PDB file of C-alpha atoms in Angstrom:
ATOM      1  CA  UNK A  38       0.000   0.000   0.000  1.00 35.00           C
ATOM      2  CA  UNK A  39       1.600   3.256  -1.086  1.00 41.00           C
ATOM      3  CA  UNK A  40      -0.957   5.440   0.638  1.00 41.00           C
ATOM      4  CA  UNK A  41      -3.996   5.333   2.908  1.00 42.00           C
ATOM      5  CA  UNK A  42      -6.209   8.262   3.864  1.00 47.00           C
ATOM      6  CA  UNK A  43      -9.321   8.472   6.001  1.00 47.00           C
ATOM      7  CA  UNK A  44     -11.757  10.786   4.244  1.00 45.00           C
ATOM      8  CA  UNK A  45     -14.243  10.789   7.110  1.00 48.00           C
ATOM      9  CA  UNK A  46     -16.949   9.546   4.742  1.00 44.00           C
ATOM     10  CA  UNK A  47     -14.857   6.701   3.352  1.00 44.00           C
ATOM     11  CA  UNK A  48     -11.394   5.277   2.878  1.00 43.00           C
ATOM     12  CA  UNK A  49      -8.962   6.138   0.098  1.00 45.00           C
ATOM     13  CA  UNK A  50      -6.408   3.476  -0.767  1.00 45.00           C
ATOM     14  CA  UNK A  51      -3.424   3.777  -3.101  1.00 47.00           C
ATOM     15  CA  UNK A  52      -2.340   0.219  -3.899  1.00 49.00           C
ATOM     16  CA  UNK A  53       0.949  -0.808  -5.445  1.00 48.00           C
ATOM     17  CA  UNK A  54       2.280  -3.879  -3.671  1.00 45.00           C
ATOM     18  CA  UNK A  55       3.026  -7.562  -4.170  1.00 46.00           C
ATOM     19  CA  UNK A  56      -0.113  -8.464  -2.233  1.00 48.00           C
ATOM     20  CA  UNK A  57      -2.326  -5.341  -2.321  1.00 47.00           C
ATOM     21  CA  UNK A  58      -5.599  -7.171  -1.646  1.00 49.00           C
ATOM     22  CA  UNK A  59      -4.408  -8.728   1.611  1.00 49.00           C
ATOM     23  CA  UNK A  60      -2.782  -5.518   2.816  1.00 45.00           C
ATOM     24  CA  UNK A  61      -5.731  -3.346   1.823  1.00 46.00           C
ATOM     25  CA  UNK A  62      -8.082  -5.719   3.616  1.00 50.00           C
ATOM     26  CA  UNK A  63      -5.921  -5.556   6.730  1.00 50.00           C
ATOM     27  CA  UNK A  64      -5.833  -1.757   6.702  1.00 48.00           C
ATOM     28  CA  UNK A  65      -9.564  -1.541   6.132  1.00 45.00           C
ATOM     29  CA  UNK A  66     -10.226  -3.786   9.117  1.00 48.00           C
ATOM     30  CA  UNK A  67      -8.039  -1.600  11.324  1.00 47.00           C
ATOM     31  CA  UNK A  68      -9.139   1.767   9.957  1.00 45.00           C
ATOM     32  CA  UNK A  69     -11.636   3.802  11.999  1.00 47.00           C
ATOM     33  CA  UNK A  70     -14.130   3.945   9.141  1.00 45.00           C
ATOM     34  CA  UNK A  71     -17.643   2.626   9.308  1.00 48.00           C
ATOM     35  CA  UNK A  72     -18.423  -0.257   6.960  1.00 51.00           C
ATOM     36  CA  UNK A  73     -21.240   1.547   5.144  1.00 57.00           C
ATOM     37  CA  UNK A  74     -18.786   4.148   3.866  1.00 54.00           C
ATOM     38  CA  UNK A  75     -17.104   3.573   0.502  1.00 55.00           C
ATOM     39  CA  UNK A  76     -13.515   2.498  -0.091  1.00 54.00           C
ATOM     40  CA  UNK A  77     -11.851   4.345  -2.973  1.00 57.00           C
ATOM     41  CA  UNK A  78      -9.018   2.436  -4.639  1.00 58.00           C
ATOM     42  CA  UNK A  79      -6.847   4.394  -7.055  1.00 57.00           C
ATOM     43  CA  UNK A  80      -5.776   2.407 -10.131  1.00 57.00           C
ATOM     44  CA  UNK A  81      -2.313   2.653 -11.646  1.00 63.00           C
ATOM     45  CA  UNK A  82      -1.619   3.894 -15.154  1.00 66.00           C
ATOM     46  CA  UNK A  83       0.054   0.882 -16.783  1.00 69.00           C
ATOM     47  CA  UNK A  84       1.739   0.845 -20.155  1.00 70.00           C
ATOM     48  CA  UNK A  85       2.409  -2.194 -22.316  1.00 76.00           C
ATOM     49  CA  UNK A  86       1.371  -3.917 -25.504  1.00 82.00           C
ATOM     50  CA  UNK A  87      -1.483  -6.319 -26.049  1.00 85.00           C
ATOM     51  CA  UNK A  88       0.774  -9.263 -25.245  1.00 86.00           C
ATOM     52  CA  UNK A  89       1.350  -7.909 -21.737  1.00 92.00           C
ATOM     53  CA  UNK A  90      -2.282  -8.652 -20.840  1.00 94.00           C
ATOM     54  CA  UNK A  91      -2.901 -12.009 -19.189  1.00 96.00           C
ATOM     55  CA  UNK A  92      -6.191 -13.639 -18.280  1.00 97.00           C
ATOM     56  CA  UNK A  93      -7.540 -16.466 -16.203  1.00 97.00           C
ATOM     57  CA  UNK A  94     -10.869 -18.223 -16.552  1.00 97.00           C
ATOM     58  CA  UNK A  95     -11.854 -20.365 -13.623  1.00 97.00           C
ATOM     59  CA  UNK A  96     -14.648 -21.920 -11.632  1.00 98.00           C
ATOM     60  CA  UNK A  97     -14.608 -21.934  -7.818  1.00 98.00           C
ATOM     61  CA  UNK A  98     -16.734 -24.008  -5.472  1.00 97.00           C
ATOM     62  CA  UNK A  99     -18.565 -22.979  -2.276  1.00 96.00           C
ATOM     63  CA  UNK A 100     -15.264 -23.130  -0.390  1.00 96.00           C
ATOM     64  CA  UNK A 101     -13.587 -20.830  -2.923  1.00 96.00           C
ATOM     65  CA  UNK A 102     -11.430 -23.712  -4.126  1.00 97.00           C
ATOM     66  CA  UNK A 103     -10.600 -23.901  -7.813  1.00 97.00           C
ATOM     67  CA  UNK A 104     -12.260 -26.742  -9.698  1.00 97.00           C
ATOM     68  CA  UNK A 105     -11.079 -25.484 -13.079  1.00 98.00           C
ATOM     69  CA  UNK A 106      -8.692 -22.751 -14.169  1.00 97.00           C
ATOM     70  CA  UNK A 107      -6.689 -21.935 -17.287  1.00 98.00           C
ATOM     71  CA  UNK A 108      -4.471 -18.951 -18.057  1.00 98.00           C
ATOM     72  CA  UNK A 109      -4.004 -17.256 -21.420  1.00 97.00           C
ATOM     73  CA  UNK A 110      -2.440 -14.194 -23.006  1.00 97.00           C
ATOM     74  CA  UNK A 111      -3.904 -11.682 -25.435  1.00 96.00           C
ATOM     75  CA  UNK A 112      -2.350 -11.320 -28.879  1.00 96.00           C
ATOM     76  CA  UNK A 113      -4.797  -8.801 -30.380  1.00 96.00           C
ATOM     77  CA  UNK A 114      -7.564  -6.768 -28.750  1.00 94.00           C
ATOM     78  CA  UNK A 115     -10.756  -5.129 -29.914  1.00 92.00           C
ATOM     79  CA  UNK A 116     -10.876  -2.156 -29.814  1.00 91.00           C
ATOM     80  CA  UNK A 117      -7.137  -1.941 -30.421  1.00 92.00           C
ATOM     81  CA  UNK A 118      -4.805  -1.502 -27.437  1.00 89.00           C
ATOM     82  CA  UNK A 119      -7.702  -1.960 -25.034  1.00 85.00           C
ATOM     83  CA  UNK A 120     -10.794  -4.102 -24.927  1.00 88.00           C
ATOM     84  CA  UNK A 121     -11.729  -7.748 -25.192  1.00 92.00           C
ATOM     85  CA  UNK A 122      -9.639 -10.481 -26.775  1.00 95.00           C
ATOM     86  CA  UNK A 123      -9.763 -10.697 -30.563  1.00 96.00           C
ATOM     87  CA  UNK A 124      -6.993 -13.300 -30.719  1.00 97.00           C
ATOM     88  CA  UNK A 125      -5.613 -15.119 -27.688  1.00 97.00           C
ATOM     89  CA  UNK A 126      -3.372 -18.043 -26.819  1.00 98.00           C
ATOM     90  CA  UNK A 127      -3.384 -20.379 -23.824  1.00 97.00           C
ATOM     91  CA  UNK A 128      -0.093 -20.320 -21.943  1.00 97.00           C
ATOM     92  CA  UNK A 129       0.745 -21.435 -18.386  1.00 97.00           C
ATOM     93  CA  UNK A 130       1.354 -18.678 -15.845  1.00 97.00           C
ATOM     94  CA  UNK A 131       1.864 -19.867 -12.274  1.00 96.00           C
ATOM     95  CA  UNK A 132       2.077 -16.325 -10.900  1.00 95.00           C
ATOM     96  CA  UNK A 133      -1.348 -15.360 -12.257  1.00 95.00           C
ATOM     97  CA  UNK A 134      -2.899 -18.605 -11.086  1.00 96.00           C
ATOM     98  CA  UNK A 135      -1.493 -18.307  -7.574  1.00 95.00           C
ATOM     99  CA  UNK A 136      -2.460 -14.630  -7.203  1.00 94.00           C
ATOM    100  CA  UNK A 137      -6.008 -15.290  -8.413  1.00 95.00           C
ATOM    101  CA  UNK A 138      -6.567 -18.225  -6.078  1.00 95.00           C
ATOM    102  CA  UNK A 139      -5.278 -16.158  -3.144  1.00 94.00           C
ATOM    103  CA  UNK A 140      -7.638 -13.312  -4.051  1.00 93.00           C
ATOM    104  CA  UNK A 141     -10.656 -15.613  -4.404  1.00 95.00           C
ATOM    105  CA  UNK A 142     -10.029 -17.263  -1.044  1.00 94.00           C
ATOM    106  CA  UNK A 143      -9.598 -13.843   0.587  1.00 92.00           C
ATOM    107  CA  UNK A 144     -12.959 -12.547  -0.632  1.00 93.00           C
ATOM    108  CA  UNK A 145     -14.805 -15.875  -0.353  1.00 94.00           C
ATOM    109  CA  UNK A 146     -16.059 -15.874  -3.933  1.00 96.00           C
ATOM    110  CA  UNK A 147     -17.700 -18.853  -5.600  1.00 96.00           C
ATOM    111  CA  UNK A 148     -18.733 -19.310  -9.212  1.00 97.00           C
ATOM    112  CA  UNK A 149     -17.376 -18.461 -12.660  1.00 98.00           C
ATOM    113  CA  UNK A 150     -14.539 -15.952 -12.885  1.00 97.00           C
ATOM    114  CA  UNK A 151     -13.026 -14.053 -15.818  1.00 97.00           C
ATOM    115  CA  UNK A 152     -10.076 -11.986 -14.579  1.00 96.00           C
ATOM    116  CA  UNK A 153      -7.364  -9.962 -16.310  1.00 95.00           C
ATOM    117  CA  UNK A 154      -3.896  -8.713 -15.398  1.00 94.00           C
ATOM    118  CA  UNK A 155      -1.239  -6.622 -17.094  1.00 92.00           C
ATOM    119  CA  UNK A 156       2.453  -7.364 -16.697  1.00 92.00           C
ATOM    120  CA  UNK A 157       4.299  -4.269 -15.468  1.00 88.00           C
ATOM    121  CA  UNK A 158       7.840  -4.363 -16.880  1.00 87.00           C
ATOM    122  CA  UNK A 159       8.914  -1.637 -14.442  1.00 85.00           C
ATOM    123  CA  UNK A 160       8.861  -3.965 -11.447  1.00 85.00           C
ATOM    124  CA  UNK A 161       8.185  -7.371 -12.985  1.00 88.00           C
ATOM    125  CA  UNK A 162       4.789  -7.713 -11.319  1.00 89.00           C
ATOM    126  CA  UNK A 163       1.312  -8.480 -12.630  1.00 91.00           C
ATOM    127  CA  UNK A 164      -1.240  -5.731 -11.933  1.00 89.00           C
ATOM    128  CA  UNK A 165      -4.958  -6.427 -11.707  1.00 90.00           C
ATOM    129  CA  UNK A 166      -6.941  -4.968 -14.615  1.00 88.00           C
ATOM    130  CA  UNK A 167     -10.503  -6.206 -14.192  1.00 90.00           C
ATOM    131  CA  UNK A 168     -12.506  -8.847 -12.382  1.00 93.00           C
ATOM    132  CA  UNK A 169     -15.666 -10.221 -14.007  1.00 94.00           C
ATOM    133  CA  UNK A 170     -17.719 -12.604 -11.826  1.00 95.00           C
ATOM    134  CA  UNK A 171     -19.494 -14.055 -14.852  1.00 94.00           C
ATOM    135  CA  UNK A 172     -19.017 -15.981 -18.058  1.00 95.00           C
ATOM    136  CA  UNK A 173     -16.624 -14.063 -20.305  1.00 93.00           C
ATOM    137  CA  UNK A 174     -17.194 -13.466 -24.009  1.00 92.00           C
ATOM    138  CA  UNK A 175     -13.955 -15.313 -24.828  1.00 94.00           C
ATOM    139  CA  UNK A 176     -14.495 -18.285 -22.512  1.00 96.00           C
ATOM    140  CA  UNK A 177     -13.973 -20.756 -25.356  1.00 96.00           C
ATOM    141  CA  UNK A 178     -10.318 -19.778 -25.505  1.00 97.00           C
ATOM    142  CA  UNK A 179      -9.896 -21.452 -22.121  1.00 98.00           C
ATOM    143  CA  UNK A 180     -10.525 -25.101 -22.971  1.00 97.00           C
ATOM    144  CA  UNK A 181      -8.692 -27.962 -21.276  1.00 97.00           C
ATOM    145  CA  UNK A 182      -7.231 -31.089 -22.809  1.00 96.00           C
ATOM    146  CA  UNK A 183     -10.483 -32.964 -22.139  1.00 96.00           C
ATOM    147  CA  UNK A 184     -12.780 -30.285 -23.601  1.00 96.00           C
ATOM    148  CA  UNK A 185     -13.604 -28.771 -20.211  1.00 97.00           C
ATOM    149  CA  UNK A 186     -14.428 -25.052 -19.943  1.00 97.00           C
ATOM    150  CA  UNK A 187     -15.934 -22.891 -17.194  1.00 97.00           C
ATOM    151  CA  UNK A 188     -19.516 -23.349 -18.436  1.00 97.00           C
ATOM    152  CA  UNK A 189     -19.201 -27.119 -18.330  1.00 98.00           C
ATOM    153  CA  UNK A 190     -17.425 -27.027 -14.966  1.00 98.00           C
ATOM    154  CA  UNK A 191     -20.227 -24.890 -13.508  1.00 97.00           C
ATOM    155  CA  UNK A 192     -22.923 -27.192 -14.890  1.00 98.00           C
ATOM    156  CA  UNK A 193     -21.271 -30.324 -13.511  1.00 98.00           C
ATOM    157  CA  UNK A 194     -20.744 -28.776 -10.089  1.00 97.00           C
ATOM    158  CA  UNK A 195     -24.239 -27.348  -9.593  1.00 96.00           C
ATOM    159  CA  UNK A 196     -25.802 -30.640 -10.724  1.00 97.00           C
ATOM    160  CA  UNK A 197     -23.780 -32.571  -8.173  1.00 96.00           C
ATOM    161  CA  UNK A 198     -21.457 -34.267 -10.631  1.00 97.00           C
ATOM    162  CA  UNK A 199     -17.673 -34.422 -10.256  1.00 96.00           C
ATOM    163  CA  UNK A 200     -15.647 -31.945 -12.291  1.00 97.00           C
ATOM    164  CA  UNK A 201     -12.841 -33.837 -14.070  1.00 97.00           C
ATOM    165  CA  UNK A 202      -9.325 -32.527 -13.592  1.00 96.00           C
ATOM    166  CA  UNK A 203      -8.310 -30.631 -16.697  1.00 95.00           C
ATOM    167  CA  UNK A 204      -4.910 -29.415 -17.839  1.00 95.00           C
ATOM    168  CA  UNK A 205      -4.064 -26.500 -20.100  1.00 97.00           C
ATOM    169  CA  UNK A 206      -3.651 -26.985 -23.855  1.00 97.00           C
ATOM    170  CA  UNK A 207      -0.514 -24.889 -24.220  1.00 97.00           C
ATOM    171  CA  UNK A 208      -0.525 -22.974 -27.505  1.00 96.00           C
ATOM    172  CA  UNK A 209      -4.264 -23.276 -28.102  1.00 97.00           C
ATOM    173  CA  UNK A 210      -5.500 -20.202 -29.989  1.00 98.00           C
ATOM    174  CA  UNK A 211      -8.995 -18.749 -30.305  1.00 97.00           C
ATOM    175  CA  UNK A 212     -10.075 -15.925 -32.618  1.00 97.00           C
ATOM    176  CA  UNK A 213     -13.028 -13.582 -33.033  1.00 95.00           C
ATOM    177  CA  UNK A 214     -12.711 -13.362 -36.810  1.00 94.00           C
ATOM    178  CA  UNK A 215     -14.405 -10.097 -37.797  1.00 92.00           C
ATOM    179  CA  UNK A 216     -13.136  -8.134 -34.796  1.00 92.00           C
ATOM    180  CA  UNK A 217      -9.575  -9.355 -35.260  1.00 95.00           C
ATOM    181  CA  UNK A 218      -9.545  -8.353 -38.925  1.00 93.00           C
ATOM    182  CA  UNK A 219     -10.637  -4.806 -38.058  1.00 92.00           C
ATOM    183  CA  UNK A 220      -8.102  -4.575 -35.226  1.00 94.00           C
ATOM    184  CA  UNK A 221      -5.249  -5.891 -37.376  1.00 95.00           C
ATOM    185  CA  UNK A 222      -6.000  -3.340 -40.071  1.00 93.00           C
ATOM    186  CA  UNK A 223      -5.686  -0.619 -37.440  1.00 94.00           C
ATOM    187  CA  UNK A 224      -2.484  -2.127 -36.024  1.00 94.00           C
ATOM    188  CA  UNK A 225      -1.089  -2.259 -39.569  1.00 94.00           C
ATOM    189  CA  UNK A 226      -1.978   1.380 -40.232  1.00 94.00           C
ATOM    190  CA  UNK A 227      -0.348   2.362 -36.947  1.00 94.00           C
ATOM    191  CA  UNK A 228       2.850   0.580 -37.943  1.00 94.00           C
ATOM    192  CA  UNK A 229       2.860  -1.811 -34.986  1.00 92.00           C
ATOM    193  CA  UNK A 230       2.035  -4.910 -37.050  1.00 93.00           C
ATOM    194  CA  UNK A 231       3.594  -5.995 -40.335  1.00 94.00           C
ATOM    195  CA  UNK A 232       2.049  -8.385 -42.834  1.00 93.00           C
ATOM    196  CA  UNK A 233       4.354 -11.271 -41.925  1.00 94.00           C
ATOM    197  CA  UNK A 234       3.561 -11.091 -38.208  1.00 94.00           C
ATOM    198  CA  UNK A 235      -0.121 -10.582 -38.985  1.00 94.00           C
ATOM    199  CA  UNK A 236      -0.363 -13.790 -40.989  1.00 94.00           C
ATOM    200  CA  UNK A 237       1.950 -15.626 -38.607  1.00 95.00           C
ATOM    201  CA  UNK A 238      -0.279 -14.845 -35.655  1.00 95.00           C
ATOM    202  CA  UNK A 239      -2.961 -17.080 -37.179  1.00 95.00           C
ATOM    203  CA  UNK A 240      -0.822 -20.217 -37.015  1.00 93.00           C
ATOM    204  CA  UNK A 241      -2.162 -22.712 -34.516  1.00 92.00           C
ATOM    205  CA  UNK A 242      -5.745 -21.406 -34.274  1.00 96.00           C
ATOM    206  CA  UNK A 243      -7.863 -24.271 -32.989  1.00 95.00           C
ATOM    207  CA  UNK A 244     -11.247 -22.582 -32.620  1.00 96.00           C
ATOM    208  CA  UNK A 245     -13.063 -19.622 -34.115  1.00 96.00           C
ATOM    209  CA  UNK A 246     -15.938 -17.658 -32.661  1.00 93.00           C
ATOM    210  CA  UNK A 247     -18.034 -17.862 -35.821  1.00 92.00           C
ATOM    211  CA  UNK A 248     -16.585 -20.521 -38.114  1.00 91.00           C
ATOM    212  CA  UNK A 249     -17.303 -24.207 -37.504  1.00 91.00           C
ATOM    213  CA  UNK A 250     -17.272 -26.874 -40.207  1.00 89.00           C
ATOM    214  CA  UNK A 251     -20.328 -28.570 -38.701  1.00 92.00           C
ATOM    215  CA  UNK A 252     -22.433 -25.398 -38.934  1.00 92.00           C
ATOM    216  CA  UNK A 253     -21.418 -22.718 -41.434  1.00 91.00           C
ATOM    217  CA  UNK A 254     -24.486 -20.504 -41.076  1.00 92.00           C
ATOM    218  CA  UNK A 255     -23.180 -18.258 -38.222  1.00 88.00           C
ATOM    219  CA  UNK A 256     -19.953 -17.665 -40.179  1.00 86.00           C
ATOM    220  CA  UNK A 257     -21.793 -16.907 -43.419  1.00 89.00           C
ATOM    221  CA  UNK A 258     -24.147 -14.510 -41.631  1.00 88.00           C
ATOM    222  CA  UNK A 259     -21.155 -12.762 -40.051  1.00 84.00           C
ATOM    223  CA  UNK A 260     -19.420 -12.489 -43.443  1.00 85.00           C
ATOM    224  CA  UNK A 261     -22.577 -11.039 -44.955  1.00 84.00           C
ATOM    225  CA  UNK A 262     -22.973  -8.492 -42.184  1.00 81.00           C
ATOM    226  CA  UNK A 263     -19.279  -7.633 -42.255  1.00 72.00           C
ATOM    227  CA  UNK A 264     -19.212  -7.134 -46.037  1.00 76.00           C
ATOM    228  CA  UNK A 265     -22.029  -4.575 -46.049  1.00 70.00           C
ATOM    229  CA  UNK A 266     -20.678  -2.660 -43.037  1.00 64.00           C
ATOM    230  CA  UNK A 267     -18.726  -0.123 -45.195  1.00 60.00           C
ATOM    231  CA  UNK A 268     -21.825   0.539 -47.293  1.00 56.00           C
ATOM    232  CA  UNK A 269     -23.846   1.157 -44.145  1.00 61.00           C
ATOM    233  CA  UNK A 270     -21.286   3.747 -43.084  1.00 62.00           C
ATOM    234  CA  UNK A 271     -21.434   5.406 -46.511  1.00 62.00           C
ATOM    235  CA  UNK A 272     -25.240   5.395 -46.377  1.00 54.00           C
ATOM    236  CA  UNK A 273     -25.270   6.994 -42.912  1.00 68.00           C
ATOM    237  CA  UNK A 274     -22.890   9.725 -44.049  1.00 66.00           C
ATOM    238  CA  UNK A 275     -24.904  10.345 -47.212  1.00 66.00           C
ATOM    239  CA  UNK A 276     -28.125  10.512 -45.218  1.00 68.00           C
ATOM    240  CA  UNK A 277     -26.559  12.978 -42.776  1.00 70.00           C
ATOM    241  CA  UNK A 278     -25.344  15.162 -45.651  1.00 70.00           C
ATOM    242  CA  UNK A 279     -28.781  15.037 -47.308  1.00 65.00           C
ATOM    243  CA  UNK A 280     -30.496  15.963 -44.037  1.00 72.00           C
ATOM    244  CA  UNK A 281     -28.093  18.834 -43.497  1.00 72.00           C
ATOM    245  CA  UNK A 282     -28.614  20.112 -47.049  1.00 66.00           C
ATOM    246  CA  UNK A 283     -32.399  19.817 -46.694  1.00 66.00           C
ATOM    247  CA  UNK A 284     -32.386  21.772 -43.456  1.00 70.00           C
ATOM    248  CA  UNK A 285     -30.210  24.443 -45.067  1.00 70.00           C
ATOM    249  CA  UNK A 286     -32.646  24.776 -47.992  1.00 64.00           C
ATOM    250  CA  UNK A 287     -35.614  25.061 -45.624  1.00 67.00           C
ATOM    251  CA  UNK A 288     -33.860  27.713 -43.532  1.00 72.00           C
ATOM    252  CA  UNK A 289     -33.079  29.731 -46.668  1.00 70.00           C
ATOM    253  CA  UNK A 290     -36.691  29.379 -47.836  1.00 66.00           C
ATOM    254  CA  UNK A 291     -38.021  30.632 -44.499  1.00 66.00           C
ATOM    255  CA  UNK A 292     -35.551  33.503 -44.602  1.00 66.00           C
ATOM    256  CA  UNK A 293     -36.825  34.579 -48.042  1.00 61.00           C
ATOM    257  CA  UNK A 294     -40.427  34.487 -46.833  1.00 57.00           C
TER     258      UNK A 294
END
């Protein structure tokens, strides 16, 4: 904890520490602030590329013990530089896994978790970005060797069935096709992605958000919608110009009258 201030109506915490959750919790318990008052935690401004963002998807039981968890790293994001995963890869990260399990036990959470961190090269630590106590949009990136994911783990647990132990499929990639294409075009324009790296990033993709050989309709619908998107933008601009011109003509006509 780099700073702690009693505001009278709440508690202000500046956290930058190897175990900020535990220390913040300890300070809050000792601070002379009533529980109904808010705790304000100031976030750090972290720099780093897309590949500095790590994630964990997990499912925790009623004792806050992990029944399933897999870590992964972002390759591309949508919108660019910030946002959800457009292309990600499963990679083991013991530090993220340990920190997350410690956090979950500390707060007593149970259920599905989608959590993100950013690696801070300044001190070599992982800083918490966001915590989502729900099914994440990219949950199919986090699939174990036996096909297990957080949705299946949750279903098995709540129906009283055992959740099989699952290990990470290192190198597994998942892509959100349309979003990744748009993001990569922006990365390319910005000069942070060349054509070789762009194409190379698609090696090893094992699952797509829209494409599946057993059911092509979602992919075809997405392609159709994606292909007419530029024309929709042109139409909106043309309509706005027409409306503006019409209003100008009407104003001039009223002025003449």
